[in-house]
Amino acid sequence: MAKTSPGEFVNQVKTEWSKIAWPTRRETLMTAVLVVIMTSLLGIFFFGIDTFFGAIVQWLLSLASGR
């Protein structure tokens, strides 16, 4: 493997840096909003599932204890 000099490395980094396609401010904002919406929906969904199964377990435990 060939060794790269520090100057050549910096030039390669600059070249690669210029190839990056940075998202616009609008794209970043829309992605952030979508992430917040989806995590909120998933949180609500899993809260409902957890509540549902918790109620089933409580019902089964009450049957087992004879109350």
GROMACS .gro file of C-alpha atoms in nm:
model
   67
    1MET     CA    1   0.000   0.000   0.000
    2ALA     CA    2   0.142   0.338  -0.103
    3LYS     CA    3   0.191   0.603   0.160
    4THR     CA    4   0.021   0.937   0.109
    5SER     CA    5   0.192   1.259   0.203
    6PRO     CA    6   0.003   1.498   0.434
    7GLY     CA    7  -0.028   1.756   0.155
    8GLU     CA    8  -0.168   1.501  -0.088
    9PHE     CA    9  -0.408   1.377   0.180
   10VAL     CA   10  -0.539   1.732   0.236
   11ASN     CA   11  -0.588   1.776  -0.140
   12GLN     CA   12  -0.779   1.448  -0.158
   13VAL     CA   13  -0.999   1.553   0.132
   14LYS     CA   14  -1.075   1.886  -0.038
   15THR     CA   15  -1.163   1.703  -0.361
   16GLU     CA   16  -1.396   1.461  -0.183
   17TRP     CA   17  -1.548   1.743   0.024
   18SER     CA   18  -1.648   1.924  -0.295
   19LYS     CA   19  -1.832   1.611  -0.419
   20ILE     CA   20  -2.070   1.608  -0.121
   21ALA     CA   21  -2.430   1.694  -0.212
   22TRP     CA   22  -2.545   1.886   0.096
   23PRO     CA   23  -2.921   1.900   0.160
   24THR     CA   24  -3.092   2.235   0.141
   25ARG     CA   25  -3.237   2.401   0.449
   26ARG     CA   26  -3.588   2.305   0.331
   27GLU     CA   27  -3.492   1.938   0.283
   28THR     CA   28  -3.338   1.928   0.629
   29LEU     CA   29  -3.644   2.087   0.787
   30MET     CA   30  -3.887   1.855   0.607
   31THR     CA   31  -3.684   1.550   0.710
   32ALA     CA   32  -3.676   1.665   1.073
   33VAL     CA   33  -4.053   1.723   1.073
   34LEU     CA   34  -4.112   1.380   0.921
   35VAL     CA   35  -3.891   1.216   1.186
   36VAL     CA   36  -4.082   1.391   1.466
   37ILE     CA   37  -4.419   1.290   1.319
   38MET     CA   38  -4.318   0.927   1.264
   39THR     CA   39  -4.163   0.885   1.609
   40SER     CA   40  -4.474   1.037   1.766
   41LEU     CA   41  -4.702   0.802   1.574
   42LEU     CA   42  -4.489   0.501   1.665
   43GLY     CA   43  -4.482   0.610   2.029
   44ILE     CA   44  -4.861   0.636   2.037
   45PHE     CA   45  -4.894   0.300   1.860
   46PHE     CA   46  -4.664   0.117   2.101
   47PHE     CA   47  -4.827   0.287   2.400
   48GLY     CA   48  -5.164   0.153   2.280
   49ILE     CA   49  -5.026  -0.197   2.222
   50ASP     CA   50  -4.859  -0.196   2.563
   51THR     CA   51  -5.178  -0.077   2.733
   52PHE     CA   52  -5.382  -0.343   2.552
   53PHE     CA   53  -5.151  -0.629   2.646
   54GLY     CA   54  -5.115  -0.493   2.999
   55ALA     CA   55  -5.492  -0.507   3.039
   56ILE     CA   56  -5.497  -0.865   2.910
   57VAL     CA   57  -5.226  -0.968   3.156
   58GLN     CA   58  -5.409  -0.799   3.443
   59TRP     CA   59  -5.730  -0.977   3.344
   60LEU     CA   60  -5.552  -1.314   3.329
   61LEU     CA   61  -5.386  -1.252   3.665
   62SER     CA   62  -5.722  -1.162   3.819
   63LEU     CA   63  -5.867  -1.488   3.682
   64ALA     CA   64  -5.574  -1.685   3.825
   65SER     CA   65  -5.606  -1.527   4.170
   66GLY     CA   66  -5.981  -1.596   4.181
   67ARG     CA   67  -6.097  -1.237   4.226
   0.00000   0.00000   0.00000
